[in-house]
CSV table of C-alpha atoms and ligand atoms in Angstrom, one decimal:
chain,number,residue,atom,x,y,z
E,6,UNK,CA,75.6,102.7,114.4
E,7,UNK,CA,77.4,99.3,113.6
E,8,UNK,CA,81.2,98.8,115.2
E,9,UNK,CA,84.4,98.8,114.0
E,10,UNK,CA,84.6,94.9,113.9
E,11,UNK,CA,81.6,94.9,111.3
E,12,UNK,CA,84.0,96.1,108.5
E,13,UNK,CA,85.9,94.1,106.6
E,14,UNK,CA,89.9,93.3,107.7
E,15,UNK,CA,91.2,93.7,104.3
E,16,UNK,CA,90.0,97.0,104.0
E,17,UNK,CA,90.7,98.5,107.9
E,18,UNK,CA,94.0,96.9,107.8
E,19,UNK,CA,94.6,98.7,104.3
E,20,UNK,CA,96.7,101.6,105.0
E,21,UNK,CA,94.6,105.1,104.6
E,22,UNK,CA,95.6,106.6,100.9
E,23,UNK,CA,98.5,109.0,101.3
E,24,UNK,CA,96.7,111.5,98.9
E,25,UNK,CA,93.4,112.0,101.5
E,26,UNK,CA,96.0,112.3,104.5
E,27,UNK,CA,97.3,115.3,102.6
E,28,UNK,CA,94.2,116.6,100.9
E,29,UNK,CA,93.4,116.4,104.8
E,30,UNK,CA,96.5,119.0,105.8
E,31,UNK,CA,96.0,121.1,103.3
E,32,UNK,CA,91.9,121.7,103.9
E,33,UNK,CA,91.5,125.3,104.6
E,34,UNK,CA,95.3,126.4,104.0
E,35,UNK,CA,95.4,129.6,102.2
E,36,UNK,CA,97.7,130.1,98.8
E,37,UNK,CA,99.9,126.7,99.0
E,38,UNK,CA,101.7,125.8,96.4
E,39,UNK,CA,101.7,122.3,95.5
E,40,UNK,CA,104.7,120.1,94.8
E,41,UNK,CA,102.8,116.5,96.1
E,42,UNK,CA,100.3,115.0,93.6
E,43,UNK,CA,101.9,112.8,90.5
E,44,UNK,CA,99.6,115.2,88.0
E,45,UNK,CA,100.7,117.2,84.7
E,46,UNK,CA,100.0,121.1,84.6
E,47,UNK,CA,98.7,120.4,81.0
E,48,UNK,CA,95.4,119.3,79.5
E,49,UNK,CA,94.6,117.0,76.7
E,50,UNK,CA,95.2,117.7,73.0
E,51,UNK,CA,93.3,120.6,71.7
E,52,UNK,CA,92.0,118.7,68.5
E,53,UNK,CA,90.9,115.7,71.0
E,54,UNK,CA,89.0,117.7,73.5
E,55,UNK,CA,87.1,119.5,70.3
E,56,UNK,CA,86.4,116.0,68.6
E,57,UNK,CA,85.0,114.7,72.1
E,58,UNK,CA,82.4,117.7,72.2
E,59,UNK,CA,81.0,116.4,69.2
E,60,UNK,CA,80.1,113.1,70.6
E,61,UNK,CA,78.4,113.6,73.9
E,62,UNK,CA,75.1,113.4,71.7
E,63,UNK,CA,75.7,110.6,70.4
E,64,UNK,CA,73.2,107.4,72.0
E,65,UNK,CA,76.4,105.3,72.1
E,66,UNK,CA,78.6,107.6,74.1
E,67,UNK,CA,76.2,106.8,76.7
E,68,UNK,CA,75.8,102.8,76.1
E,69,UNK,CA,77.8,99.6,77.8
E,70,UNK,CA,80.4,99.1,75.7
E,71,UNK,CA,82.3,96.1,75.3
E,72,UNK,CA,84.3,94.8,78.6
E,73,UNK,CA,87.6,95.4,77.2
E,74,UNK,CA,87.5,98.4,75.2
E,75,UNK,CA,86.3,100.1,72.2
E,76,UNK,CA,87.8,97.9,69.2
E,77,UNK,CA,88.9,101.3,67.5
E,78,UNK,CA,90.6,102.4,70.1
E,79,UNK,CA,92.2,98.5,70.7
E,80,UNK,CA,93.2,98.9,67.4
E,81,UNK,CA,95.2,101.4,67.8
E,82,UNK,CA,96.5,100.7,70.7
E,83,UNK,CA,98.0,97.6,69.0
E,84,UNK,CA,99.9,99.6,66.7
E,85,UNK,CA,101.0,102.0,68.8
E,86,UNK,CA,102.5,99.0,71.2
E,87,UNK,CA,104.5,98.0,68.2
E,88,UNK,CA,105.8,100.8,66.8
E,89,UNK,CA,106.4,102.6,69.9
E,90,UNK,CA,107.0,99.7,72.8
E,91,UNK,CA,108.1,96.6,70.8
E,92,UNK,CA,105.2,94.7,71.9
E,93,UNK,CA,104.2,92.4,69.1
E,94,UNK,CA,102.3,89.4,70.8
E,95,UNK,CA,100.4,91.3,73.3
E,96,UNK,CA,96.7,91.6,73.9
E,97,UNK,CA,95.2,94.7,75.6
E,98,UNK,CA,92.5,95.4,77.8
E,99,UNK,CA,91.4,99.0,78.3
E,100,UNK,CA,90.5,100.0,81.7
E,101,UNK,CA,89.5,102.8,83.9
E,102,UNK,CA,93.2,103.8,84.3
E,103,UNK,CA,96.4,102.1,85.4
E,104,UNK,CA,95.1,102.0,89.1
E,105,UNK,CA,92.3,100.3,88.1
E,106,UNK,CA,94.2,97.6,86.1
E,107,UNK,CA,96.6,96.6,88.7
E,108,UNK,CA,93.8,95.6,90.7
E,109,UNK,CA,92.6,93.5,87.6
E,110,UNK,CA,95.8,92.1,87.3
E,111,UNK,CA,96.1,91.4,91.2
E,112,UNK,CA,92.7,90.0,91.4
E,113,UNK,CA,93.4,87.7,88.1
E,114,UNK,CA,96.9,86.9,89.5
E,115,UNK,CA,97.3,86.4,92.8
E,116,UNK,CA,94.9,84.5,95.4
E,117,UNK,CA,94.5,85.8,99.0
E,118,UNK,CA,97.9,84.8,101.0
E,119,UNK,CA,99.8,84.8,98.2
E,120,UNK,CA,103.3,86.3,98.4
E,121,UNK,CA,104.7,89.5,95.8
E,122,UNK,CA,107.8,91.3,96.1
E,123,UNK,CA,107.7,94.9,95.3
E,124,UNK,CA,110.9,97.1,95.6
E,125,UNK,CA,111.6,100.1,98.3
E,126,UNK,CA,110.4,102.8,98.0
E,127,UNK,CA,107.5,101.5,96.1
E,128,UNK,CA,104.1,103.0,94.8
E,129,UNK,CA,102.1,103.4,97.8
E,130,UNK,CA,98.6,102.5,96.0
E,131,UNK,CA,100.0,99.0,94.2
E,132,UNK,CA,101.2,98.4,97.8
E,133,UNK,CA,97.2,98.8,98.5
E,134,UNK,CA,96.1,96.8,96.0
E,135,UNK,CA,98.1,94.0,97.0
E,136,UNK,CA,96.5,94.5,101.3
E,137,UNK,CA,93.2,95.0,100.1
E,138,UNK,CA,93.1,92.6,98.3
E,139,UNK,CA,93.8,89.7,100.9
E,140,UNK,CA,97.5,89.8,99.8
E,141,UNK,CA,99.4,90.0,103.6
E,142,UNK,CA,102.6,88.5,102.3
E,143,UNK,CA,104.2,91.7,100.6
E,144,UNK,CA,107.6,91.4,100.5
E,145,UNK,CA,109.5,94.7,99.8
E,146,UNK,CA,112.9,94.2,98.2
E,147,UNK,CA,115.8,97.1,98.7
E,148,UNK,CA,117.2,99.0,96.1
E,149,UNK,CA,120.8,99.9,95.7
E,150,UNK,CA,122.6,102.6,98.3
E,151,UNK,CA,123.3,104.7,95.3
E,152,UNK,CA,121.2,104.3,92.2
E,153,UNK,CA,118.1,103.1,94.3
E,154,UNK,CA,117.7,100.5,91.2
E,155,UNK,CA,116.0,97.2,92.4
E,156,UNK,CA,118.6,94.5,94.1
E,157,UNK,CA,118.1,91.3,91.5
E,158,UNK,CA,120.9,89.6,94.3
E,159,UNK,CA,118.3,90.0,96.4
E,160,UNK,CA,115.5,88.9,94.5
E,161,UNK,CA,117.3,86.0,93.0
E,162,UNK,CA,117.8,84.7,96.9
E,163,UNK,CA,114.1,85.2,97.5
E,164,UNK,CA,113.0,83.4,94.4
E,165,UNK,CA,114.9,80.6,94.9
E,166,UNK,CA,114.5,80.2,98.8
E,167,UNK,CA,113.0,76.7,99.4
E,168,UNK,CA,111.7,76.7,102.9
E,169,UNK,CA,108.1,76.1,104.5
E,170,UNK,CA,106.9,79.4,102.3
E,171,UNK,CA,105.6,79.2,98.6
E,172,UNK,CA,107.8,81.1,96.1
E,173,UNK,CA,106.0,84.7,94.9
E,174,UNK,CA,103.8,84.6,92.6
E,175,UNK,CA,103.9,88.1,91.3
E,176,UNK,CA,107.1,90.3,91.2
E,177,UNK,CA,106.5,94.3,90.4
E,178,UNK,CA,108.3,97.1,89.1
E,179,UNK,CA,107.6,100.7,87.8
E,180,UNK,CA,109.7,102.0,85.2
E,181,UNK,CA,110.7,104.8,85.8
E,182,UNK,CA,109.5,104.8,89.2
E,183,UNK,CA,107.1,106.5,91.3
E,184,UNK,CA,108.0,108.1,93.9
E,185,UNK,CA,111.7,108.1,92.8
E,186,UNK,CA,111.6,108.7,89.3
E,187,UNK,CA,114.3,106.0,89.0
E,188,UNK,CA,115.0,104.2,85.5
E,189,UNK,CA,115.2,100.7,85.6
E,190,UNK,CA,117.5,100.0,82.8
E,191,UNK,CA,116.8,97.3,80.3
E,192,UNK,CA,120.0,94.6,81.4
E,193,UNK,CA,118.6,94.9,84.9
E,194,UNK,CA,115.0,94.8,83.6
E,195,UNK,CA,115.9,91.7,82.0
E,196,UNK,CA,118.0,89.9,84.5
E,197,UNK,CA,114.8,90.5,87.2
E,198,UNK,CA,112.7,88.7,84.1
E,199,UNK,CA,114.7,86.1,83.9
E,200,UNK,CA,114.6,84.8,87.2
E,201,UNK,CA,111.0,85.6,87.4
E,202,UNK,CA,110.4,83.3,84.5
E,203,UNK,CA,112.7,80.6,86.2
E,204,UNK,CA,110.9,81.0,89.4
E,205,UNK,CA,107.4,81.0,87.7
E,206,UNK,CA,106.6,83.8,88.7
E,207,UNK,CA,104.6,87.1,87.0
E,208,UNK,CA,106.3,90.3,86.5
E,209,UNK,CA,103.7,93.2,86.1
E,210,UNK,CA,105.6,96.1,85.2
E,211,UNK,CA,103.8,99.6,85.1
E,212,UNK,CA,105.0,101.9,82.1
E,213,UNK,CA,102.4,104.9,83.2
E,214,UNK,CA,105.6,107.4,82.6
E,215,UNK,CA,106.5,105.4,79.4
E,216,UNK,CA,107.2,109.5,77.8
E,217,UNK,CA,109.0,110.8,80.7
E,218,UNK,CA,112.5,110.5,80.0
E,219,UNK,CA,115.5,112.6,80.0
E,220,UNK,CA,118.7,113.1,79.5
E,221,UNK,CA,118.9,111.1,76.4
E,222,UNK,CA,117.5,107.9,78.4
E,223,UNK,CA,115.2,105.9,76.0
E,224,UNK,CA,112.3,104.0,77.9
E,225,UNK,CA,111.7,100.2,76.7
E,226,UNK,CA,109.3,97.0,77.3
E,227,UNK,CA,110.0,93.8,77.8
E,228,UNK,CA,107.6,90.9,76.7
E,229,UNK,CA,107.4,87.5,77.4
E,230,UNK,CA,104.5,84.8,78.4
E,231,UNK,CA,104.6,85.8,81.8
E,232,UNK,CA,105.1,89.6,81.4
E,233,UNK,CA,102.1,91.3,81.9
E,234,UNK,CA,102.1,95.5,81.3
E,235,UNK,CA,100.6,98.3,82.8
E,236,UNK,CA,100.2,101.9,80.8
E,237,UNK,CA,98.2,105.3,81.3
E,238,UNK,CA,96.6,108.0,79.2
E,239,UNK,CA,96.5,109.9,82.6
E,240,UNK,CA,100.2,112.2,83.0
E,241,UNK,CA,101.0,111.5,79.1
E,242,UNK,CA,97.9,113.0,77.7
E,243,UNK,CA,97.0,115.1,80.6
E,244,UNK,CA,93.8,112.6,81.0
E,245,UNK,CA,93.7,112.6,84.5
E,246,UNK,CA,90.2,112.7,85.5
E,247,UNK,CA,89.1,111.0,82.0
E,248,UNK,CA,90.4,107.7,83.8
E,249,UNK,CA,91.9,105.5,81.2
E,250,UNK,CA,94.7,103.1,80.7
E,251,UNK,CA,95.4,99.8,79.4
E,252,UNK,CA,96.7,96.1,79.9
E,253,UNK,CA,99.2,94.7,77.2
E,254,UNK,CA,99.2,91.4,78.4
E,255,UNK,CA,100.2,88.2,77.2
E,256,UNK,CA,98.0,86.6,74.1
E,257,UNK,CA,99.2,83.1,74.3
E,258,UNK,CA,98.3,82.2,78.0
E,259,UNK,CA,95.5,79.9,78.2
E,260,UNK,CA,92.7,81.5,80.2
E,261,UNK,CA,94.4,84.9,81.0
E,262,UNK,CA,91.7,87.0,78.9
E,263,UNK,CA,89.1,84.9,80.3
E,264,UNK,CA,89.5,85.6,83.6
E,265,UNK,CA,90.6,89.2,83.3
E,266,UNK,CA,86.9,90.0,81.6
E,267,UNK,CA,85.6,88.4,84.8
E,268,UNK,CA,87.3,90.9,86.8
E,269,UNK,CA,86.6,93.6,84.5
E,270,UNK,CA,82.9,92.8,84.5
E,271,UNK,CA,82.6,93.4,87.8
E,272,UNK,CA,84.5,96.9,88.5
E,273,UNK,CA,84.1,99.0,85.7
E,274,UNK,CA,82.1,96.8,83.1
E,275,UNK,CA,83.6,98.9,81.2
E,276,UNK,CA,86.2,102.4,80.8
E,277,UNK,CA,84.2,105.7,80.6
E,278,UNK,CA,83.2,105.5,76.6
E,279,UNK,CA,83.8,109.3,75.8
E,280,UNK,CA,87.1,108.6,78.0
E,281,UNK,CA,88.4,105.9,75.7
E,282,UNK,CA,87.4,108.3,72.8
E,283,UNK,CA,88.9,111.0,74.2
E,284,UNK,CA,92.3,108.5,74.5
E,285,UNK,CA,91.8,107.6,70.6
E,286,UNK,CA,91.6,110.9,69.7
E,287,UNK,CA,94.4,111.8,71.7
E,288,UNK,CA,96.4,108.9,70.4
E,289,UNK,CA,95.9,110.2,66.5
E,290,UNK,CA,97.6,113.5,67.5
E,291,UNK,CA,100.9,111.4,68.1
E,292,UNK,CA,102.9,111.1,70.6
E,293,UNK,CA,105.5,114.5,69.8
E,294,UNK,CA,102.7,116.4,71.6
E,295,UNK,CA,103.8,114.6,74.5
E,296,UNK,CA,107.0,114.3,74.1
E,297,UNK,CA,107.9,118.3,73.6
E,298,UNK,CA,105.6,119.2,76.9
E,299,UNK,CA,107.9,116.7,78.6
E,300,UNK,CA,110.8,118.2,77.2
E,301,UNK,CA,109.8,121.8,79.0
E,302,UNK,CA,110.1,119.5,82.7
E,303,UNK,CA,113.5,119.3,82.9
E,304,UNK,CA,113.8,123.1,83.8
E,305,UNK,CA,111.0,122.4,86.3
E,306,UNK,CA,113.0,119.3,87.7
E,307,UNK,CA,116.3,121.3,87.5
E,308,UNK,CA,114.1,124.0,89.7
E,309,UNK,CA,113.3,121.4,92.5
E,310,UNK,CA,116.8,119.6,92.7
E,311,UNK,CA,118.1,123.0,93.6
E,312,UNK,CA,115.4,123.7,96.1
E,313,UNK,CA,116.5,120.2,97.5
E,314,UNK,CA,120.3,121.0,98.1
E,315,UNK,CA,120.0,122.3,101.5
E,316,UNK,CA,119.7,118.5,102.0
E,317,UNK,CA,123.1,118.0,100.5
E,318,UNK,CA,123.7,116.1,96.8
E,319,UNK,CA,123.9,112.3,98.7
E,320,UNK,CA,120.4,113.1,99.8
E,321,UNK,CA,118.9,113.5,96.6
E,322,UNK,CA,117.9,110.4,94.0
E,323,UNK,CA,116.1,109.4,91.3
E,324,UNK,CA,114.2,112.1,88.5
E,325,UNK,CA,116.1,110.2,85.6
E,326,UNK,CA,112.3,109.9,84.4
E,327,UNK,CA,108.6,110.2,85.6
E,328,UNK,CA,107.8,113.3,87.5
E,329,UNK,CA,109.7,112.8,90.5
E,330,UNK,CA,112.5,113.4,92.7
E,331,UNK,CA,113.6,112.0,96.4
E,332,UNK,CA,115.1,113.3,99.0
E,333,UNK,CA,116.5,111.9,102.9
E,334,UNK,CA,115.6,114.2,105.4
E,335,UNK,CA,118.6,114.5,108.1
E,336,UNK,CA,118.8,111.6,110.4
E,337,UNK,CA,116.5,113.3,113.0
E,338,UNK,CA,113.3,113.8,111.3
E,339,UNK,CA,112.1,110.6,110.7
E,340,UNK,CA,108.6,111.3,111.1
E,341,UNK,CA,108.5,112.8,107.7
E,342,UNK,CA,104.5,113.1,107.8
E,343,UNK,CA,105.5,115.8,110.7
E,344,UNK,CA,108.0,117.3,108.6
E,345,UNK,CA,105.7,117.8,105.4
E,346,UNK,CA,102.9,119.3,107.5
E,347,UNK,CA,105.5,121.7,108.8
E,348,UNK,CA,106.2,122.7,105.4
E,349,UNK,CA,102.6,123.6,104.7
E,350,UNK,CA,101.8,125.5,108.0
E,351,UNK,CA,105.0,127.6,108.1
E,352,UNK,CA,106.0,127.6,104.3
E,353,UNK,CA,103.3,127.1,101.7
E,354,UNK,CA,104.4,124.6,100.0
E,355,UNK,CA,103.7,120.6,100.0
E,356,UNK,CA,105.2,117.4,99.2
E,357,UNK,CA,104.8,113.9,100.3
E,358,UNK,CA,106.2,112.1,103.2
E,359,UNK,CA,108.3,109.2,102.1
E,360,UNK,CA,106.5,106.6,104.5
E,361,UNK,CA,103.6,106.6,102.0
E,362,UNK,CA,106.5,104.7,99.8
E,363,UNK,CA,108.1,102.2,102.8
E,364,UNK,CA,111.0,105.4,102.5
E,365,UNK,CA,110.3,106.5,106.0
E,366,UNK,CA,112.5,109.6,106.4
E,367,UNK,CA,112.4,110.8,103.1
E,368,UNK,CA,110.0,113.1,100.7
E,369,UNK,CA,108.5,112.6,97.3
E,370,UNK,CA,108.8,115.9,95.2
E,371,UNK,CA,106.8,115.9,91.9
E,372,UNK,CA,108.0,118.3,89.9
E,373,UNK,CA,105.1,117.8,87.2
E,374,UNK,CA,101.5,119.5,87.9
E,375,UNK,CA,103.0,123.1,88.1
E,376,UNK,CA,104.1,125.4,85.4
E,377,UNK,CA,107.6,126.3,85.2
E,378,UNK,CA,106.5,129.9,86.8
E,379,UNK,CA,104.7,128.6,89.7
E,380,UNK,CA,107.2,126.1,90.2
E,381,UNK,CA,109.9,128.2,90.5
E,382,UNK,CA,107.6,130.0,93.6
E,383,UNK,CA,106.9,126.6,95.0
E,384,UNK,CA,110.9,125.8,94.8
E,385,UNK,CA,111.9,129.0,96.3
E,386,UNK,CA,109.3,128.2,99.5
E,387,UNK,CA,110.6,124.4,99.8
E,388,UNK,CA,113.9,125.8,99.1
E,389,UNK,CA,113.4,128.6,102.2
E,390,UNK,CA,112.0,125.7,104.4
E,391,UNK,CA,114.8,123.6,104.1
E,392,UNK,CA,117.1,126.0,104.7
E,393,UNK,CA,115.2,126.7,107.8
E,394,UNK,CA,114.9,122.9,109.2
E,395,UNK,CA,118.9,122.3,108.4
E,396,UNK,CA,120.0,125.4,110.3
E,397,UNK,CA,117.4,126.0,112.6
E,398,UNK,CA,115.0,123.2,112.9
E,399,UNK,CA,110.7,123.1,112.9
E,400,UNK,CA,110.4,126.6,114.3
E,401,UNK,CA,106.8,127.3,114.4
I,524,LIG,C1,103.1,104.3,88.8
I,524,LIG,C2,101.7,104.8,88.7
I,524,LIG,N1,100.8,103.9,88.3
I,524,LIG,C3,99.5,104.3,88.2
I,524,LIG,C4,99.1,105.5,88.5
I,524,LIG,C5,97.6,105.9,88.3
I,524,LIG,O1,97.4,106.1,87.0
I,524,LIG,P1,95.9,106.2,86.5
I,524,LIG,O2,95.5,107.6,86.6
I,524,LIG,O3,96.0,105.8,85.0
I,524,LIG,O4,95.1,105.3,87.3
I,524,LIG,C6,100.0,106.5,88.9
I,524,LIG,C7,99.6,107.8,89.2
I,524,LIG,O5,100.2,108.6,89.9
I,524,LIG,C8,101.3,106.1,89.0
I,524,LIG,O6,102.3,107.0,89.4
């Protein structure tokens, strides 16, 4: 047996994945209904998943191949990035999902004690990228009261700050947002750009819910030489587990490939080759598949913002896009985590706390891995519950 002290700081001092806590709470709980992960209730195109059983045989499913993705599937991926996202000078690298590449991009982009600036409430694993990493320096902006959108003010004061610390180096955003499901929309987008680009600074924005949109909102990319992007196969194509996504980043900075192969090299070598099939495949069904199974989550989202209103309207934000919604808990449970492990002992139904996200407080609802007849159970439980803590409080 070694000690505690043997293990490395950037890892212990990491904060423990909010995902395992709650796999944690829910271990051995009987018929809970699920309302926490950021997954879709549907699996990849039909046509795709026959096309990949063909393959498995094949010697070069099982082969290296090369660091930054099959040149088929590259290949399409540039088109699609130009018809669909307006990216026209933008080289990709495939990796093993959008996780995986903003820890490319972090290792490629930042050095240890660095600073970033992410927004509140932000994406609890780019938050762990950046600590484990060797990244202490995180600097997490506020949104606005209202619309929760990201405060440029703010970030054009921290930008231009000249005092003994550097200026950040990377600046990042998810649009639209996880855990809020907030849109960032493209005046805003560009105005945090801008003064990225004055400041010399990166802005790595991650477009893994590119296709989830409502209400008539269109989603949008912005490119520019120090613009890097993030995308997934993961919710869109109901790839999950297949672990695939891609890095549209900037062709005409010296060295940038380069040094993202290196990184590359060394995680994954390479994305999982029947994966990246699979994503090609999935890709040549088009993207209306996706789009009319998103279409069928507004009823599921519409489900969950009535479940919320116990809370009250003010208490609930975002859901404009992505798969999410979030809510304040009343001003006395601010230990959310105890909250949410209320909810499964005594209702059945689970979400995540908002301190994952820097929203201490405050639940994440995802509204997207259950079908709109087990969603409408789990909204009547999380419905029930509230109900319960407002008038009543954590009875046990
Ligand atoms: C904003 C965001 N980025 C990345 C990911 C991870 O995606 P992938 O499965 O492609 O690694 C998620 C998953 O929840 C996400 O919400």
């Amino acid at each position: 047996m070694g000690n505690y002290r043997m293990l490395a700081r950037r890892c212990v001092e990491t904060e423990m994945p909010v995902m395992v806590k709650i796999q944690e709470l829910m271990r051995g709980a009987e018929n809970l209904m699920s309302l926490a992960q950021g997954v879709v209730y549907w699996q990849p195109p039909k046509q795709a998943l026959e096309k990949v059983k063909e393959i498995v045989w094949d010697p070069l499913t099982s082969r290296y191949g090369n660091d930054e993705g099959l040149p088929e599937l590259r290949q399409a991926l540039t088109e699609k990035l130009q018809q669909e996202n307006n990216l026209t000078k933008s080289s990709i690298m495939v990796t093993a999902g959008a996780n995986q590449a903003f820890v490319n991009l972090v290792l490629t982009l930042c050095d240890p004690g660095d600073s970033v600036v992410m927004f509140a409430p932000y994406y609890f694993n780019a938050y762990m990228s950046f600590q484990m990493t060797g990244i202490t320096d995180i600097i997490v902006g506020p949104g606005d009261s209202k619309t929760l959108q990201p405060d440029a003010d703010w970030l054009e004061k921290i930008l231009s700050e000249k005092g003994d610390k550097p200026v950040p180096k990377l600046v990042t955003v998810v649009n639209p947002g996880n855990p809020s499901g907030v849109f960032v929309p493209k005046p805003l987008l560009q105005r945090i750009s801008d003064l990225c680009k004055k400041a010399d600074a990166w802005l790595v924005v991650d477009n893994t819910y590119e296709y989830f949109m409502y209400d008539g909102l269109e989603h949008f990319c912005l490119e520019d030489n120090h613009i890097v992007n993030i995308f997934s196969f993961s919710k869109a194509h109901g790839m999950m587990g297949w672990r695939v996504g891609y890095i549209a980043y900037p062709t005409e900075v010296d060295g940038l490939a380069e040094q993202l192969l290196k990184v590359q090299d060394n995680i994954p070598i390479c994305a999982s080759i029947i994966g990246q099939r699979l994503a090609l495949y999935s890709l040549e069904v088009g993207p209306e598949w996706i789009r009319e199974r998103v279409k069928d989550l507004v009823k599921n989202r519409e489900l969950v913002r009535e479940a919320l209103s116990p809370l009250g309207d003010d208490a609930v934000k975002g859901g404009e896009g992505a798969i999410y919604l979030w809510a304040k808990l009343p001003d006395k449970y601010s230990d959310d985590f105890e909250v949410v492990r209320w909810l499964v002992n005594r209702h059945g139904v689970v979400v995540i706390p908002g301190s994952a996200s820097g929203g201490r407080g405050h639940i994440r609802i995802s509204f997207g891995g259950l079908t709109q007849a087990d969603c409408e159970i789990a909204a009547q439980r999380l419905q029930k519950g509230l109900k319960e803590l407002i008038e009543v409080g954590m009875v046990q």
